[in-house]
GROMACS .gro file of C-alpha atoms in nm:
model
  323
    1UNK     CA    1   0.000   0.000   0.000
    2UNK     CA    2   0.139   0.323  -0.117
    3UNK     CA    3   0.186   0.639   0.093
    4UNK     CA    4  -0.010   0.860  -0.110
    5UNK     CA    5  -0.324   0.666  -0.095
    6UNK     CA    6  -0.518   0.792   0.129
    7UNK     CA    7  -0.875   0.677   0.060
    8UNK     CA    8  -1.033   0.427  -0.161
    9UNK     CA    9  -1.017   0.426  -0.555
   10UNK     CA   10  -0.941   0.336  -0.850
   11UNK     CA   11  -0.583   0.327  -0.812
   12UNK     CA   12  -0.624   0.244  -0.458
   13UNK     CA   13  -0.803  -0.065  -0.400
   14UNK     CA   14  -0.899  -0.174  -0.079
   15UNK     CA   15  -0.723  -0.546  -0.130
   16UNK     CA   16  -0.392  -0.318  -0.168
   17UNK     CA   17  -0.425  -0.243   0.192
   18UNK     CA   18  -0.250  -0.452   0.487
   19UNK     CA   19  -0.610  -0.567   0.594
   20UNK     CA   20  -0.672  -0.609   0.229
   21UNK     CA   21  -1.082  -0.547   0.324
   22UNK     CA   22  -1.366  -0.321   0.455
   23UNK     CA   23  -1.387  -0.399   0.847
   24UNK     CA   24  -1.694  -0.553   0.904
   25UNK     CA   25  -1.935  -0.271   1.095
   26UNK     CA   26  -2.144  -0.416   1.228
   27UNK     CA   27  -1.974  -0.674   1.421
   28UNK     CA   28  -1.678  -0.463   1.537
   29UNK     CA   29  -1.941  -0.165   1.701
   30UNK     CA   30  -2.035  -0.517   1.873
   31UNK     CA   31  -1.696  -0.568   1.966
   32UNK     CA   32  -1.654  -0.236   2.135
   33UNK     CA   33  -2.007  -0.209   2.275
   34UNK     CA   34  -1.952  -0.502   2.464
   35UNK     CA   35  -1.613  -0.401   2.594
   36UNK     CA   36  -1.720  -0.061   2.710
   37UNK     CA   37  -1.987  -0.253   2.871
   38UNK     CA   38  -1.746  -0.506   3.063
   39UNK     CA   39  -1.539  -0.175   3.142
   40UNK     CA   40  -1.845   0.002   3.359
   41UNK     CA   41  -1.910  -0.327   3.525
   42UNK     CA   42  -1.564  -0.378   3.629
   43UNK     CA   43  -1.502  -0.010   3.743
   44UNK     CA   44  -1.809  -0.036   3.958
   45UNK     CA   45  -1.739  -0.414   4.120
   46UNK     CA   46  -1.342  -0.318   4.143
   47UNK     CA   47  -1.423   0.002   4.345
   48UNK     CA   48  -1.721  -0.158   4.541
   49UNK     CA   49  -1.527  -0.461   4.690
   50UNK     CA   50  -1.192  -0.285   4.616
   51UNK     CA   51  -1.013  -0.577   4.445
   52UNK     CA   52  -0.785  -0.297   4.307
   53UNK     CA   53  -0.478  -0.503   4.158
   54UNK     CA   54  -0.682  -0.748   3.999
   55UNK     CA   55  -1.000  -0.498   3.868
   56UNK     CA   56  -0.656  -0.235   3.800
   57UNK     CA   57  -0.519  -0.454   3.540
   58UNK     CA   58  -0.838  -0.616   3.360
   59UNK     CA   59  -1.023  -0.259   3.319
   60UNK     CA   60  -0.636  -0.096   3.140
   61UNK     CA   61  -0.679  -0.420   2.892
   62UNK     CA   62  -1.040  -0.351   2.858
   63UNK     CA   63  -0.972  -0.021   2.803
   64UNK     CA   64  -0.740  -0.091   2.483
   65UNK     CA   65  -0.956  -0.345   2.356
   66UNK     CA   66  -1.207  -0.100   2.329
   67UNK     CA   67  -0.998   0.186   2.159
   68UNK     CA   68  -0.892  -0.102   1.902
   69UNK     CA   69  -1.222  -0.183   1.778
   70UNK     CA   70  -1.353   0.188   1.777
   71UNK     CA   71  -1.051   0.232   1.589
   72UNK     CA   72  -1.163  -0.073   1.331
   73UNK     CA   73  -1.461   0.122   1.311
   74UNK     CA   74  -1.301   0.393   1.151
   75UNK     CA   75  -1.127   0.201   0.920
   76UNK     CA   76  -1.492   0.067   0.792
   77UNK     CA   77  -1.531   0.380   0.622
   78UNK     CA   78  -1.191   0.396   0.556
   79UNK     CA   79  -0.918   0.152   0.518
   80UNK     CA   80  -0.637   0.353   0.452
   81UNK     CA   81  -0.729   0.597   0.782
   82UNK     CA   82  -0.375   0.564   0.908
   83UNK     CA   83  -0.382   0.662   1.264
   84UNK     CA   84  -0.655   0.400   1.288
   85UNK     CA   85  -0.455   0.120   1.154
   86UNK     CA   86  -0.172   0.194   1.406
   87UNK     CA   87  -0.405   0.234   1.697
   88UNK     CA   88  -0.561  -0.106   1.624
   89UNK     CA   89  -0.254  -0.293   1.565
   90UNK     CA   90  -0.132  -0.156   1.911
   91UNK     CA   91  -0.392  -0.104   2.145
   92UNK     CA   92  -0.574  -0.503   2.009
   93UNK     CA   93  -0.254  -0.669   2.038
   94UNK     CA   94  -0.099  -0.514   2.362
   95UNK     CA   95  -0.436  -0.587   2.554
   96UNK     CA   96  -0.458  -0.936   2.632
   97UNK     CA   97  -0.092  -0.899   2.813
   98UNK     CA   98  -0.235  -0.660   3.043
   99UNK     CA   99  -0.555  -0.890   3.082
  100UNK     CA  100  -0.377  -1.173   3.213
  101UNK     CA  101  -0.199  -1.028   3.478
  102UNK     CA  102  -0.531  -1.035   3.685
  103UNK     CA  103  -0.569  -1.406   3.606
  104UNK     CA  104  -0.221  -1.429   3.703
  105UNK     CA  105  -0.328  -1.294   4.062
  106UNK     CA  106  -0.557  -1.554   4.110
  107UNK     CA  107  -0.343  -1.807   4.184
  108UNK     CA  108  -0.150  -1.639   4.509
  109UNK     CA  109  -0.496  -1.595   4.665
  110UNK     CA  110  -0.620  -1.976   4.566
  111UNK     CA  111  -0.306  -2.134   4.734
  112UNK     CA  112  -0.341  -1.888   5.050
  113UNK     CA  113  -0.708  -1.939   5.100
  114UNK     CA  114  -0.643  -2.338   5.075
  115UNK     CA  115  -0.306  -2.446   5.176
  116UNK     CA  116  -0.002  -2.287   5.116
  117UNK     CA  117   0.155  -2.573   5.235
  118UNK     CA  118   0.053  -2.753   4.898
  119UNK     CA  119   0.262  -2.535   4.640
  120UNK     CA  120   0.578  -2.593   4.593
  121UNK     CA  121   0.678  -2.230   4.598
  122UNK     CA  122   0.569  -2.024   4.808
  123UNK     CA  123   0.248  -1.856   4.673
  124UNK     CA  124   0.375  -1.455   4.744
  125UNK     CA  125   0.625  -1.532   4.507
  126UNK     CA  126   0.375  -1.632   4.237
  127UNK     CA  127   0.295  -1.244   4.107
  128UNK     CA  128   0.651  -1.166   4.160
  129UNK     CA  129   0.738  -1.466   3.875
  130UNK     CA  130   0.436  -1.429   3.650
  131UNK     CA  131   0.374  -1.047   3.623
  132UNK     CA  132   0.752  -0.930   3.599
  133UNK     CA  133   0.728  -1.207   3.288
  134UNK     CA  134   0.401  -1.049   3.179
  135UNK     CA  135   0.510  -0.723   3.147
  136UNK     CA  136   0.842  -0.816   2.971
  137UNK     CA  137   0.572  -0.960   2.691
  138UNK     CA  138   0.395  -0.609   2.703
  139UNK     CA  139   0.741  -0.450   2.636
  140UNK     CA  140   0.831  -0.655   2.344
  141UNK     CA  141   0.491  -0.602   2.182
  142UNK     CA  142   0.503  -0.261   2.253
  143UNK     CA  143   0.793  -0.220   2.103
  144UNK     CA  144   0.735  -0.419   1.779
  145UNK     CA  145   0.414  -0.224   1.785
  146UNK     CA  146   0.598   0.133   1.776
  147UNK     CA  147   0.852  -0.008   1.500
  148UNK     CA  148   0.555  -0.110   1.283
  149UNK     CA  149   0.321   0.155   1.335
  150UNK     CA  150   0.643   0.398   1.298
  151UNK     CA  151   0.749   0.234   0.943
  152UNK     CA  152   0.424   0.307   0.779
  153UNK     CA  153   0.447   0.143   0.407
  154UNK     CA  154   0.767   0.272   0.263
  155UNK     CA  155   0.991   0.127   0.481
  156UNK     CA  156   0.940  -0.281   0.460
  157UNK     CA  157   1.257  -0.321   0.629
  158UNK     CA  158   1.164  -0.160   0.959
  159UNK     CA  159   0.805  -0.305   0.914
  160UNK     CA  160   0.948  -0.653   0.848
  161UNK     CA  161   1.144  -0.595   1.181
  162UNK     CA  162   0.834  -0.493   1.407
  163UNK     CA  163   0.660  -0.829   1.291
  164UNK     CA  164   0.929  -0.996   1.440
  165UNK     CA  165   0.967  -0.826   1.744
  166UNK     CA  166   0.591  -0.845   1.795
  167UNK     CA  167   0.560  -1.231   1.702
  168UNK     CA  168   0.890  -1.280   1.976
  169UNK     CA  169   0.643  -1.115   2.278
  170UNK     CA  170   0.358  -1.334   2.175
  171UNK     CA  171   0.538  -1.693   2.163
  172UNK     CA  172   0.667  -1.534   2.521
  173UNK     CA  173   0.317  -1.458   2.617
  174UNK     CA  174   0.191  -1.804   2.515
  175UNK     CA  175   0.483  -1.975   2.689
  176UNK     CA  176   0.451  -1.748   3.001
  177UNK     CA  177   0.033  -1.856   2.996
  178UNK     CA  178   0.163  -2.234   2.928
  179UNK     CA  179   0.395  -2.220   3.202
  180UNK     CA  180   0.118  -2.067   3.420
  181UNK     CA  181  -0.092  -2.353   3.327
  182UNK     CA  182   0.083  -2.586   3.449
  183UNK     CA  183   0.143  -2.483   3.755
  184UNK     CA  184  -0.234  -2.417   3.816
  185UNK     CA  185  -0.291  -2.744   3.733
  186UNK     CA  186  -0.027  -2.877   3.913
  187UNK     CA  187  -0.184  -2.710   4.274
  188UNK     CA  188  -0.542  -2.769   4.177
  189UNK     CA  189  -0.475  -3.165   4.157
  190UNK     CA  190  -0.273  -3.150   4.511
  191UNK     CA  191  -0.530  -2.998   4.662
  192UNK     CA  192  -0.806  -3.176   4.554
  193UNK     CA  193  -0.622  -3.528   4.683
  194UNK     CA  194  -0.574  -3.338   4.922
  195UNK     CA  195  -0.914  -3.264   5.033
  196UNK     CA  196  -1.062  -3.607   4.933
  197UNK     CA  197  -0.785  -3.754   5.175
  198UNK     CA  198  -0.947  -3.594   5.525
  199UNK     CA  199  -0.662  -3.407   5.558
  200UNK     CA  200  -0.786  -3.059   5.501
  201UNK     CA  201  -0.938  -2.827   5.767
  202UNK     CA  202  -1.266  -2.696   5.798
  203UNK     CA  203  -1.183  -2.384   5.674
  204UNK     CA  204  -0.984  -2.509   5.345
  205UNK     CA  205  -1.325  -2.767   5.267
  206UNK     CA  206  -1.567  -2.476   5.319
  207UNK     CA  207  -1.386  -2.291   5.011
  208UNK     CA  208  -1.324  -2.604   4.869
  209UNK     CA  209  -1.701  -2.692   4.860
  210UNK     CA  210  -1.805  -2.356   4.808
  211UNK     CA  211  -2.013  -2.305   4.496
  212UNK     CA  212  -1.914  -1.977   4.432
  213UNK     CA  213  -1.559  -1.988   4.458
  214UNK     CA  214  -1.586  -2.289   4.162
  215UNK     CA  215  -1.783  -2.050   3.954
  216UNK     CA  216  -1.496  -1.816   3.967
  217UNK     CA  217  -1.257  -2.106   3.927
  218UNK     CA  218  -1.428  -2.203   3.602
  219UNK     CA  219  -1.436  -1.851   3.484
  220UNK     CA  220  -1.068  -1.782   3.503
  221UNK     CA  221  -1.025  -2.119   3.356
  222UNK     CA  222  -1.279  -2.004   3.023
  223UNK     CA  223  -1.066  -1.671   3.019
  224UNK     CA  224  -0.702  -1.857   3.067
  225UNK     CA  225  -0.819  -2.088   2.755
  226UNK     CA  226  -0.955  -1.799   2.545
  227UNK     CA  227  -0.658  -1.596   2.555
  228UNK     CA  228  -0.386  -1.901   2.510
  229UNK     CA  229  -0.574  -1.947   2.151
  230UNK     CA  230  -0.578  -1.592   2.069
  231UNK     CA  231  -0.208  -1.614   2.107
  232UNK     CA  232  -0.172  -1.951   1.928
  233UNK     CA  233  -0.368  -1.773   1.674
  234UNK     CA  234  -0.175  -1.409   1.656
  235UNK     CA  235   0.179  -1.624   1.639
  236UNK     CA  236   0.048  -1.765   1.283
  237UNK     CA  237  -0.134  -1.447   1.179
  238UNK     CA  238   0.201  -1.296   1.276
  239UNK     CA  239   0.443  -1.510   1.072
  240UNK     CA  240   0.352  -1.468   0.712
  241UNK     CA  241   0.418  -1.143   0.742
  242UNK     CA  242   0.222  -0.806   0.668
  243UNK     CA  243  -0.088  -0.832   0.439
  244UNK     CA  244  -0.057  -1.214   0.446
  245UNK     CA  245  -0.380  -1.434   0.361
  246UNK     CA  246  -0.396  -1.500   0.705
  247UNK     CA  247  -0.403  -1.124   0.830
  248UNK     CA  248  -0.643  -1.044   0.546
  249UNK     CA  249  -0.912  -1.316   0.673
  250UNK     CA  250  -1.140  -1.114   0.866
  251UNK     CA  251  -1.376  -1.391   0.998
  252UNK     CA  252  -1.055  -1.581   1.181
  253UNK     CA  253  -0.961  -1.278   1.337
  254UNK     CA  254  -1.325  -1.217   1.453
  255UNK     CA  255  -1.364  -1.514   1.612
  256UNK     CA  256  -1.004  -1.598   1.741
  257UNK     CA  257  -0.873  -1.236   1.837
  258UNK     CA  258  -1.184  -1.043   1.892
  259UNK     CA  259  -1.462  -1.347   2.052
  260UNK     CA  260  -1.120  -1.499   2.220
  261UNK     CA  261  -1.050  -1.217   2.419
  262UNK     CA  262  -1.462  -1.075   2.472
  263UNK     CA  263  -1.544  -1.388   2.593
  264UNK     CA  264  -1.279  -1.417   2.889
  265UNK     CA  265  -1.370  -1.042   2.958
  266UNK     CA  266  -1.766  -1.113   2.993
  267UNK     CA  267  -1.638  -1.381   3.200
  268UNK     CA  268  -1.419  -1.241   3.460
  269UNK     CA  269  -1.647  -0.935   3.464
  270UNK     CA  270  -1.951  -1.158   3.539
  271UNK     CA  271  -1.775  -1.356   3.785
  272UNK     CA  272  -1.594  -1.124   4.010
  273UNK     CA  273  -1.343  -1.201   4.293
  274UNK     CA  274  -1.537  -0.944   4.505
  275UNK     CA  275  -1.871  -1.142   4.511
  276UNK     CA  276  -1.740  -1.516   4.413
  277UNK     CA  277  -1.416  -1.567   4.582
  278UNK     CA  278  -1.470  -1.310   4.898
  279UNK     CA  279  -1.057  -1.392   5.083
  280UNK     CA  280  -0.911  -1.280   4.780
  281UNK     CA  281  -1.126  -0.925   4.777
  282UNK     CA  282  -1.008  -0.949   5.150
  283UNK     CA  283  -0.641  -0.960   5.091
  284UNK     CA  284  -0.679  -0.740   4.830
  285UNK     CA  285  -0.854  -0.461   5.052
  286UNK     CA  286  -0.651  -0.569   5.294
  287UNK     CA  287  -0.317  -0.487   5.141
  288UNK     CA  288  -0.469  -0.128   4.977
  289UNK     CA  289  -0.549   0.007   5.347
  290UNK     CA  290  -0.235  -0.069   5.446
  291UNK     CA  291  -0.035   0.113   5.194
  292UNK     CA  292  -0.327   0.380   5.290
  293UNK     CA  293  -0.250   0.316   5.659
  294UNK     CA  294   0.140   0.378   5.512
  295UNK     CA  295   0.111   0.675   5.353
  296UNK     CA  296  -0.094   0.833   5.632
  297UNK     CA  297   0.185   0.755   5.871
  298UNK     CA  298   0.428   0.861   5.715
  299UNK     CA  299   0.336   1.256   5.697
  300UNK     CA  300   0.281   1.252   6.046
  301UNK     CA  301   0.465   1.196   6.388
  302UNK     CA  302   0.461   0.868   6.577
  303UNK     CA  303   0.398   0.818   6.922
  304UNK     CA  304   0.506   0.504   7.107
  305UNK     CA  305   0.144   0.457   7.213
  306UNK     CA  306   0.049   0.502   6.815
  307UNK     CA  307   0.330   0.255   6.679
  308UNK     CA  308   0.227   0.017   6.974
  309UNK     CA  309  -0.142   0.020   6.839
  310UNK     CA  310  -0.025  -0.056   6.503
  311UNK     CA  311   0.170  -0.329   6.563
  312UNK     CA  312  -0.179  -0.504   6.721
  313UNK     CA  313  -0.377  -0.419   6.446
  314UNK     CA  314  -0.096  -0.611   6.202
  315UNK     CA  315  -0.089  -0.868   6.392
  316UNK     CA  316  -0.481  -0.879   6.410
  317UNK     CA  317  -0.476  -0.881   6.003
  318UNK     CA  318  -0.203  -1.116   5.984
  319UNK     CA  319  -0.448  -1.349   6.200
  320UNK     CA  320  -0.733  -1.291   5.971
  321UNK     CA  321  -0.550  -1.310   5.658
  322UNK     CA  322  -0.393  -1.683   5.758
  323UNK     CA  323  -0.754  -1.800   5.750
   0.00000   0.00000   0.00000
């Protein structure tokens, strides 16, 4: 696609463009409707039961996923719009990083609230491993999404070199999410023996057995799968290159970039942490009034009397959060 095109026409065909078609309306104002939607919800369930980290995260991908397709809108009524091809390429394929680092959370908060004893590391250190790998995916993306977006047409070279950068921070996105996996799996199956054996507590069978927390189980589990085959799917979108038959198949990318990442958003907007899984909106509140607690602290002056309170109340949440 040529520089100087800048609209449709006769010497500017719409199959000369990287999409190589007219976005399809209809089903992308879907696409955004329903993410704008899921972005309300989760702004009003993430500030009511203050699961900040986890709501944080999911509403920023939201976000982008929602830019994207009002940016595919755009490019309905005009495929050469520019500044909505770049926006879509980087807003659609940063936002499924940013998405999993709330499913990453989960995990911590499963393995506290059952048995800690049961991982094999110990669960603090599961964000610390997972979201630290997460965001080195973001970077790479982002940065093969600047190159590309930043070559335009005339420069194939640089263009050639974004694909590549971008299709290295998706195989390390799918390998992060199949590492992730695993472990999940790994603890799930422990504790479940463990828990048929008569081992567990009463506290540990109570959110073992609890209908709710399963729901939520089983939606992070839809939204997990969903986003591993978007990836699967972006890898061999990626590979052929710009403008390759696989890009320019609109129906594939419907259903395995835009349904595969809507569908674990519904989900884990539907199924919150704050109303399903109640000791992880705990922890999470929790943690936030401390660094609260913190910062209020810290502009003013101690007493021994105040520092000796504080250390009771720790100790008091420490208690609670052990449960």
């Amino acid at each position: 696609m040529s520089k100087s095109c800048t609209e449709v026409s006769a010497l500017c065909p719409v199959e000369a463009t990287v999409l190589g078609y007219y976005p399809n309306l209809g089903v992308n104002v879907f696409l955004s409707v329903g993410f704008g939607i899921c972005i309300f919800g989760l702004i009003v369930t993430g500030i009511w039961k203050r699961t900040w980290g986890y709501s944080i995260a999911l509403t920023a991908g939201c976000i982008l996923e929602f830019v994207g397709y009002i940016a595919r809108v755009q490019l309905h009524s005009n495929p050469y719009n520019s500044n909505a091809f770049q926006t879509q390429i980087c807003t659609i394929i940063l936002a499924p990083t940013l998405i999993c680092i709330s499913i990453y959370l989960t995990l911590k908060h499963v393995t506290l609230s059952l048995s800690p004893a049961l991982s094999r590391v110990r669960p603090r250190l599961y964000p610390l491993i997972f979201v630290p790998a997460d965001v080195s995916c973001l970077v790479l993306q982002a940065i093969g999404g600047s190159l590309a977006a930043s070559a335009g047409y005339d420069d194939p070279d640089l263009l050639l070199t974004g694909d590549r950068v971008i299709i290295a921070g998706i195989a390390l996105q799918c390998a992060v999410l199949a590492f992730f996996g695993a472990v999940s799996a790994d603890y799930l199956l422990r504790a479940k023996r463990w828990v048929a054996s008569g081992e567990a507590g009463p506290e540990a069978r109570a959110v073992w057995g609890d209908r709710r927390f399963r729901l939520f189980l089983y939606a992070v589990g839809g939204a997990y799968a969903g986003i591993l085959i978007r990836c699967i799917y972006r890898i061999a979108e990626m590979a052929g290159g710009w403008g390759n038959p696989i890009m320019q198949d609109e129906p594939s990318f419907i259903v395995l970039e835009g349904f595969m990442i809507l569908i674990p958003v519904v989900l884990l907007t539907a199924f919150p942490p704050g109303f399903l899984f109640p000791h992880m909106a705990e922890r999470e509140a929790q943690r936030f009034r401390r660094k609260e607690k913190g910062a209020k602290q810290a502009s003013e002056p101690v007493t021994p009397g105040d520092e000796e309170k504080g250390e009771k109340e720790e100790s008091k949440a420490a208690g609670l959060l052990s449960v």
